[in-house]
Tab-separated table of C-alpha atoms in Angstrom:
chain	number	residue	atom	x	y	z
A	6	MET	CA	84.330	64.862	67.845
A	7	THR	CA	87.170	65.891	70.163
A	8	GLU	CA	87.147	65.110	73.862
A	9	PHE	CA	86.659	68.831	74.576
A	10	ARG	CA	83.600	69.051	72.312
A	11	ARG	CA	82.188	65.896	73.815
A	12	ARG	CA	82.497	67.313	77.335
A	13	PHE	CA	81.678	70.945	76.463
A	14	PRO	CA	79.117	71.249	73.639
A	15	LEU	CA	79.093	74.413	71.557
A	16	GLY	CA	76.109	75.887	73.405
A	17	LEU	CA	77.822	75.575	76.768
A	18	ALA	CA	81.095	76.914	75.397
A	19	LEU	CA	79.318	80.002	74.052
A	20	ALA	CA	77.557	80.456	77.375
A	21	LEU	CA	80.855	80.346	79.208
A	22	ILE	CA	82.311	82.999	76.920
A	23	THR	CA	79.366	85.373	76.939
A	24	ALA	CA	78.900	84.979	80.679
A	25	THR	CA	82.226	86.689	81.196
A	26	VAL	CA	80.951	89.890	79.623
A	27	VAL	CA	77.217	89.875	80.338
A	28	PRO	CA	76.267	90.642	83.956
A	29	ALA	CA	74.466	87.775	85.650
A	30	PHE	CA	73.856	88.703	89.258
A	31	ALA	CA	72.376	86.311	91.778
A	32	GLY	CA	69.952	87.671	94.318
A	33	GLY	CA	70.796	85.828	97.519
A	34	SER	CA	69.259	86.558	100.909
A	35	HIS	CA	72.642	86.847	102.657
A	36	ASP	CA	71.217	85.233	105.789
A	37	HIS	CA	74.135	83.452	107.424
A	38	PRO	CA	74.871	81.915	110.838
A	39	ALA	CA	76.307	84.175	113.534
A	40	GLU	CA	79.726	82.526	113.280
A	41	ASN	CA	79.992	84.064	109.810
A	42	GLY	CA	79.898	87.516	111.419
A	43	THR	CA	77.232	90.129	111.983
A	44	ALA	CA	77.074	93.894	111.684
A	45	ALA	CA	77.396	94.083	115.474
A	46	ALA	CA	80.210	91.511	115.615
A	47	PRO	CA	82.010	91.452	112.267
A	48	LEU	CA	84.776	88.979	111.491
A	49	ASP	CA	88.374	90.023	111.009
A	50	ILE	CA	88.766	89.000	107.368
A	51	VAL	CA	92.299	90.410	106.947
A	52	ARG	CA	94.865	87.763	106.098
A	53	ALA	CA	98.125	88.541	107.871
A	54	ALA	CA	101.019	89.203	105.508
A	55	THR	CA	102.975	86.551	107.431
A	56	ASP	CA	100.340	83.866	106.805
A	57	LEU	CA	102.109	81.820	104.156
A	58	ALA	CA	103.822	78.454	103.994
A	59	PRO	CA	107.645	78.432	104.304
A	60	PRO	CA	109.961	77.589	101.391
A	61	LEU	CA	109.838	73.964	100.307
A	62	ALA	CA	112.706	71.886	101.680
A	63	ARG	CA	112.551	69.050	99.157
A	64	SER	CA	113.600	68.203	95.629
A	65	GLY	CA	111.189	65.659	94.148
A	66	PRO	CA	107.570	66.235	93.119
A	67	GLU	CA	104.727	65.618	95.552
A	68	THR	CA	100.945	65.797	95.662
A	69	ILE	CA	99.628	69.002	97.233
A	70	LYS	CA	96.073	69.070	98.584
A	71	VAL	CA	94.278	72.417	98.568
A	72	LYS	CA	91.006	72.711	100.508
A	73	LEU	CA	88.974	75.823	99.756
A	74	ASP	CA	85.724	76.619	101.545
A	75	THR	CA	83.736	79.423	99.956
A	76	VAL	CA	82.218	81.284	102.884
A	77	GLU	CA	80.097	84.437	102.763
A	78	VAL	CA	80.747	86.531	105.864
A	79	THR	CA	80.172	89.942	107.395
A	80	GLY	CA	83.598	91.426	107.973
A	81	ARG	CA	85.232	94.619	109.136
A	82	LEU	CA	86.036	96.826	106.126
A	83	ALA	CA	87.113	99.961	108.014
A	84	ASP	CA	86.737	101.605	111.415
A	85	GLY	CA	83.028	101.532	112.157
A	86	ALA	CA	82.132	99.969	108.809
A	87	THR	CA	81.285	96.392	107.854
A	88	TYR	CA	80.813	94.692	104.505
A	89	HIS	CA	79.370	91.434	103.191
A	90	TYR	CA	82.431	89.602	101.841
A	91	TRP	CA	82.587	86.441	99.783
A	92	THR	CA	85.753	84.593	100.775
A	93	PHE	CA	87.966	81.595	100.434
A	94	ASN	CA	88.337	80.226	103.992
A	95	LYS	CA	86.953	83.374	105.711
A	96	LYS	CA	89.952	85.562	104.844
A	97	VAL	CA	90.944	87.990	102.085
A	98	PRO	CA	92.972	87.064	100.179
A	99	GLY	CA	92.484	83.304	100.163
A	100	PRO	CA	95.223	80.987	101.470
A	101	PHE	CA	98.697	81.224	99.955
A	102	VAL	CA	99.291	77.966	98.070
A	103	ARG	CA	102.886	76.829	97.648
A	104	ALA	CA	104.008	74.140	95.220
A	105	ARG	CA	106.930	73.269	92.966
A	106	VAL	CA	107.211	72.483	89.266
A	107	GLY	CA	106.215	68.843	88.748
A	108	ASP	CA	103.866	68.708	91.728
A	109	THR	CA	100.296	67.481	91.348
A	110	ILE	CA	97.801	69.840	92.991
A	111	GLN	CA	94.468	68.410	94.094
A	112	VAL	CA	91.852	71.119	94.611
A	113	GLU	CA	88.668	70.552	96.598
A	114	LEU	CA	86.166	73.411	96.747
A	115	SER	CA	83.195	73.281	99.115
A	116	ASN	CA	80.530	75.950	98.765
A	117	LEU	CA	78.932	76.234	102.194
A	118	ALA	CA	75.241	75.415	102.368
A	119	ASP	CA	74.331	78.869	103.717
A	120	SER	CA	75.877	80.646	100.711
A	121	SER	CA	73.559	82.721	98.558
A	122	GLU	CA	75.666	82.322	95.397
A	123	ARG	CA	77.341	79.690	93.285
A	124	HIS	CA	81.145	79.831	93.585
A	125	SER	CA	84.165	78.315	91.809
A	126	VAL	CA	87.909	78.776	91.479
A	127	ASP	CA	90.093	79.536	88.446
A	128	PHE	CA	93.829	79.012	89.040
A	129	HIS	CA	95.997	80.907	86.578
A	130	ALA	CA	98.671	78.249	87.184
A	131	VAL	CA	96.490	75.591	85.528
A	132	THR	CA	96.888	74.277	81.999
A	133	GLY	CA	93.321	73.142	81.305
A	134	PRO	CA	89.804	74.447	80.525
A	135	GLY	CA	88.817	77.450	82.613
A	136	GLY	CA	91.724	76.992	84.992
A	137	GLY	CA	89.465	74.628	86.930
A	138	ALA	CA	86.479	76.992	87.044
A	139	VAL	CA	84.172	74.640	85.111
A	140	ALA	CA	85.124	71.666	87.271
A	141	THR	CA	84.546	73.536	90.542
A	142	ASP	CA	81.363	75.484	89.749
A	143	ALA	CA	79.407	74.583	92.886
A	144	ALA	CA	75.938	75.467	94.114
A	145	PRO	CA	75.453	76.104	97.847
A	146	GLY	CA	76.061	72.842	99.686
A	147	GLU	CA	78.050	71.233	96.861
A	148	THR	CA	81.685	70.098	96.825
A	149	LYS	CA	83.585	69.929	93.551
A	150	GLY	CA	87.233	69.327	92.659
A	151	PHE	CA	89.938	68.700	90.084
A	152	SER	CA	93.654	68.048	89.913
A	153	PHE	CA	96.387	69.527	87.753
A	154	LYS	CA	100.103	69.251	87.253
A	155	ALA	CA	102.194	72.366	87.911
A	156	LEU	CA	104.075	72.765	84.639
A	157	LYS	CA	105.507	76.278	84.764
A	158	PRO	CA	107.080	78.193	87.639
A	159	GLY	CA	105.669	81.550	88.646
A	160	LEU	CA	103.444	83.404	91.068
A	161	TYR	CA	99.854	83.121	89.884
A	162	VAL	CA	96.499	84.579	90.865
A	163	TYR	CA	93.463	82.423	91.550
A	164	HIS	CA	89.907	83.733	91.834
A	165	CYS	CA	86.242	82.824	91.669
A	166	ALA	CA	85.024	82.732	88.078
A	167	VAL	CA	81.250	82.380	88.422
A	168	PRO	CA	79.625	85.089	86.281
A	169	LEU	CA	79.936	87.957	86.764
A	170	ALA	CA	83.500	87.084	87.804
A	171	ALA	CA	84.298	90.729	88.606
A	172	HIS	CA	81.421	90.697	91.115
A	173	HIS	CA	82.870	87.723	93.008
A	174	ILE	CA	86.425	89.072	92.883
A	175	ALA	CA	85.406	92.515	94.140
A	176	ASN	CA	83.741	90.847	97.120
A	177	GLY	CA	87.034	89.193	98.109
A	178	MET	CA	87.437	85.936	96.200
A	179	TYR	CA	91.084	85.920	95.098
A	180	GLY	CA	94.478	84.633	96.221
A	181	LEU	CA	97.946	83.542	95.073
A	182	ILE	CA	99.637	80.251	94.254
A	183	LEU	CA	103.437	80.101	94.063
A	184	VAL	CA	104.934	77.433	91.830
A	185	GLU	CA	108.623	77.367	92.697
A	186	PRO	CA	111.238	76.396	90.105
A	187	GLU	CA	112.670	72.914	90.573
A	188	GLU	CA	115.781	74.416	92.186
A	189	GLY	CA	113.707	76.657	94.461
A	190	LEU	CA	114.171	80.399	94.944
A	191	PRO	CA	117.172	82.239	96.441
A	192	PRO	CA	116.709	82.304	100.230
A	193	VAL	CA	115.729	85.456	102.135
A	194	ASP	CA	115.225	86.149	105.841
A	195	ARG	CA	111.495	86.904	105.715
A	196	GLU	CA	108.635	86.499	103.249
A	197	PHE	CA	105.319	88.346	103.069
A	198	TYR	CA	102.000	87.873	101.244
A	199	VAL	CA	100.259	91.043	100.030
A	200	MET	CA	97.367	91.467	97.600
A	201	GLN	CA	95.629	94.588	96.351
A	202	GLY	CA	91.922	94.788	95.631
A	203	GLU	CA	88.955	97.098	95.262
A	204	VAL	CA	85.614	97.304	97.082
A	205	TYR	CA	82.599	98.938	95.470
A	206	THR	CA	80.141	100.225	98.060
A	207	SER	CA	76.924	102.178	97.562
A	208	GLN	CA	77.969	104.414	100.432
A	209	THR	CA	80.855	106.865	100.074
A	210	TYR	CA	84.297	106.186	101.520
A	211	GLY	CA	84.343	106.750	105.263
A	212	SER	CA	80.682	105.936	105.854
A	213	LYS	CA	79.822	104.044	109.032
A	214	GLY	CA	77.609	101.029	109.602
A	215	LYS	CA	76.812	98.083	107.333
A	216	LEU	CA	77.902	99.056	103.839
A	217	THR	CA	76.320	97.486	100.770
A	218	GLU	CA	77.739	96.632	97.365
A	219	SER	CA	77.126	98.778	94.305
A	220	LEU	CA	76.933	96.885	91.027
A	221	GLU	CA	76.662	100.199	89.193
A	222	LYS	CA	79.999	101.395	90.568
A	223	LEU	CA	81.520	97.987	89.816
A	224	MET	CA	80.503	98.181	86.168
A	225	ALA	CA	81.739	101.801	86.011
A	226	GLU	CA	85.051	100.712	87.613
A	227	ALA	CA	84.638	103.364	90.318
A	228	PRO	CA	85.562	101.804	93.675
A	229	GLU	CA	85.052	103.568	96.986
A	230	TYR	CA	87.783	101.551	98.742
A	231	TYR	CA	91.209	100.314	97.688
A	232	VAL	CA	92.593	97.640	99.995
A	233	PHE	CA	95.637	95.594	100.842
A	234	ASN	CA	94.624	92.165	102.203
A	235	GLY	CA	90.926	92.858	102.262
A	236	ALA	CA	90.282	95.977	104.334
A	237	ALA	CA	91.138	99.656	104.557
A	238	ASN	CA	94.554	100.255	106.146
A	239	ALA	CA	94.676	96.532	106.935
A	240	LEU	CA	98.469	96.150	106.998
A	241	THR	CA	99.084	98.774	109.674
A	242	GLY	CA	99.206	98.653	113.472
A	243	SER	CA	99.395	95.083	114.741
A	244	ASN	CA	99.175	93.804	111.150
A	245	ALA	CA	102.178	95.803	109.907
A	246	LEU	CA	105.015	93.902	108.284
A	247	THR	CA	108.023	93.725	110.638
A	248	ALA	CA	111.719	93.020	110.126
A	249	ARG	CA	115.179	94.015	111.374
A	250	VAL	CA	118.052	96.004	109.936
A	251	GLY	CA	120.326	93.818	107.836
A	252	GLU	CA	117.621	91.349	106.866
A	253	THR	CA	116.501	90.554	103.340
A	254	ILE	CA	112.774	90.318	102.721
A	255	ARG	CA	110.620	89.108	99.857
A	256	ILE	CA	107.090	90.298	99.103
A	257	TYR	CA	104.812	88.108	97.019
A	258	PHE	CA	102.498	90.746	95.603
A	259	GLY	CA	99.365	90.206	93.559
A	260	VAL	CA	96.423	92.223	92.290
A	261	GLY	CA	93.025	90.605	92.655
A	262	GLY	CA	91.413	93.738	91.308
A	263	PRO	CA	89.108	93.150	89.574
A	264	ASN	CA	89.801	96.268	87.530
A	265	LYS	CA	92.704	98.492	88.561
A	266	THR	CA	96.402	98.197	87.754
A	267	SER	CA	98.795	98.781	90.655
A	268	SER	CA	102.020	100.785	90.744
A	269	PHE	CA	103.399	99.070	93.842
A	270	HIS	CA	105.987	101.066	95.767
A	271	VAL	CA	107.593	100.999	99.227
A	272	ILE	CA	108.358	104.577	100.260
A	273	GLY	CA	111.986	104.859	101.300
A	274	GLU	CA	113.134	101.549	99.836
A	275	ILE	CA	114.447	100.269	96.510
A	276	PHE	CA	113.761	96.754	95.287
A	277	ASP	CA	117.060	94.880	94.928
A	278	LYS	CA	115.309	92.431	92.628
A	279	ALA	CA	111.964	92.657	90.874
A	280	TYR	CA	110.636	89.552	89.167
A	281	GLN	CA	108.559	91.367	86.581
A	282	LEU	CA	105.035	89.954	86.098
A	283	ALA	CA	106.153	87.174	88.482
A	284	SER	CA	108.271	85.432	85.854
A	285	LEU	CA	110.696	83.341	87.909
A	286	THR	CA	112.624	82.054	84.904
A	287	THR	CA	113.492	85.512	83.552
A	288	GLU	CA	116.453	87.367	85.053
A	289	PRO	CA	114.970	89.776	87.612
A	290	LEU	CA	115.350	93.512	87.211
A	291	ALA	CA	117.789	95.171	89.611
A	292	ASP	CA	117.373	98.394	91.599
A	293	VAL	CA	113.725	99.170	90.863
A	294	GLN	CA	111.637	101.901	92.527
A	295	THR	CA	108.087	100.952	91.459
A	296	ILE	CA	106.572	97.943	89.722
A	297	THR	CA	103.488	97.768	87.527
A	298	VAL	CA	101.151	94.854	88.240
A	299	PRO	CA	97.920	94.401	86.253
A	300	PRO	CA	94.697	92.985	87.668
A	301	GLY	CA	94.994	89.229	87.654
A	302	GLY	CA	98.782	89.586	87.732
A	303	ALA	CA	101.564	89.349	90.287
A	304	ALA	CA	105.195	90.192	91.001
A	305	VAL	CA	107.914	89.177	93.426
A	306	VAL	CA	110.241	91.767	94.962
A	307	ASP	CA	113.302	91.359	97.182
A	308	MET	CA	114.881	94.117	99.227
A	309	THR	CA	117.587	94.553	101.864
A	310	LEU	CA	116.704	96.618	104.918
A	311	ASP	CA	119.600	98.940	105.740
A	312	VAL	CA	118.014	101.649	107.903
A	313	PRO	CA	115.504	101.329	110.777
A	314	GLY	CA	112.161	103.092	110.730
A	315	GLU	CA	108.671	102.909	109.277
A	316	TYR	CA	108.265	102.343	105.552
A	317	VAL	CA	104.929	102.801	103.814
A	318	LEU	CA	103.495	100.387	101.234
A	319	VAL	CA	101.436	102.181	98.596
A	320	ASP	CA	100.125	102.115	95.098
A	321	HIS	CA	101.861	105.141	93.573
A	322	ALA	CA	98.530	106.188	92.136
A	323	LEU	CA	98.637	108.024	95.445
A	324	SER	CA	95.053	109.229	95.619
A	325	ARG	CA	94.232	105.628	96.493
A	326	ALA	CA	96.094	105.962	99.795
A	327	ALA	CA	93.292	108.285	100.925
A	328	ARG	CA	90.839	105.460	100.191
A	329	GLY	CA	92.466	102.848	102.410
A	330	LEU	CA	95.422	101.618	100.356
A	331	VAL	CA	98.208	101.968	102.915
A	332	GLY	CA	100.455	99.395	104.590
A	333	LYS	CA	103.439	99.648	106.927
A	334	LEU	CA	106.806	97.916	107.102
A	335	VAL	CA	108.385	98.501	110.527
A	336	VAL	CA	112.138	97.896	110.649
A	337	ASP	CA	113.884	97.673	114.026
A	338	GLY	CA	117.604	97.943	114.678
A	339	GLU	CA	120.457	100.347	115.256
A	340	SER	CA	120.467	103.626	113.389
A	341	GLN	CA	122.770	103.947	110.395
A	342	PRO	CA	123.834	107.625	110.277
A	343	ALA	CA	126.296	106.946	107.472
A	344	LEU	CA	123.344	105.923	105.288
A	345	PHE	CA	120.572	108.239	106.470
A	346	THR	CA	120.528	111.202	108.868
A	347	ALA	CA	117.680	113.601	109.428
A	348	VAL	CA	118.992	117.170	109.678
A	349	SER	CA	116.999	120.066	111.122
A	350	SER	CA	117.875	123.510	109.849
A	351	GLY	CA	117.890	126.329	112.409
A	352	THR	CA	116.021	129.590	111.956
A	353	ASP	CA	118.379	131.852	113.970
A	354	GLU	CA	119.956	133.375	110.882
A	355	PRO	CA	118.045	136.398	109.595
A	356	GLU	CA	116.635	136.156	106.136
A	357	HIS	CA	118.590	137.991	103.452
A	358	SER	CA	116.704	140.122	101.029
A	359	SER	CA	117.811	141.973	97.967
A	360	HIS	CA	117.252	145.684	97.686
């Protein structure tokens, strides 16, 4: 008998497989303390695009400790609308984890006692059963953990994997882990963390009040909201990405999903480099307009900002912009008329018509 079979008998292995395709919804009460947010005072669950660790200034391997608290909260989904999110550390997406090839990552997951569901975490960067999901499957009040060695560089998604995994992901339980190559990545002036997801509400887009989840819409893959970093139009206003003319920026972009592929595009910009599917060991593509990122996938894009103004982040499946999937990149600096000039045409000349 192999070690795997000893630890995971056939019955359990079959259960783990079938649980990924057979809905198994828990019926929690969703009664949580006030600090987890209320309909009258919802939490801001949006993770700022600037909330990520800086590049690693070291060469040798280290041990990285990752502490994840699974917290169910009432958060602001849109103007006048709240939603019951399931989160890693009260934000969507979860924290940006940064490591390097050769590092040992120690993961500790605590499922808060007031949770109504079991929760876990599956890191796509893991080489091991379930990506850690089996080891971290925790009931409310439990703490579980595991460690793994980062073997391959890349930008990887992590997410809750308790059945139905799509249910947990749609409620906000996803994030990114960057495993840098041993030599690191080429430096840029600014880095940003952006993830796309979907929210399936019983109420139609634009409804006010406390919105509720729709398992029927989830199974039909028919979301009401598309979101960057957890909420409708989250990366606009005070949460917009900001930079200056002449700077280079890098966006670590991932799709939590759980279901929809993204065609990520920045209107008015061209990606100097696009690390397709977040492969950091493959030569990046040059001069790319739009990248395709599947659910559970990621990409890294670099661009140089030559002209000031407001640039819009979208999924080029553009109907989704009308359902909340809009971000802004605000670039300050001197105008560059040699590169871009807006010209207004006069209307003094009479129209010519043929007779």
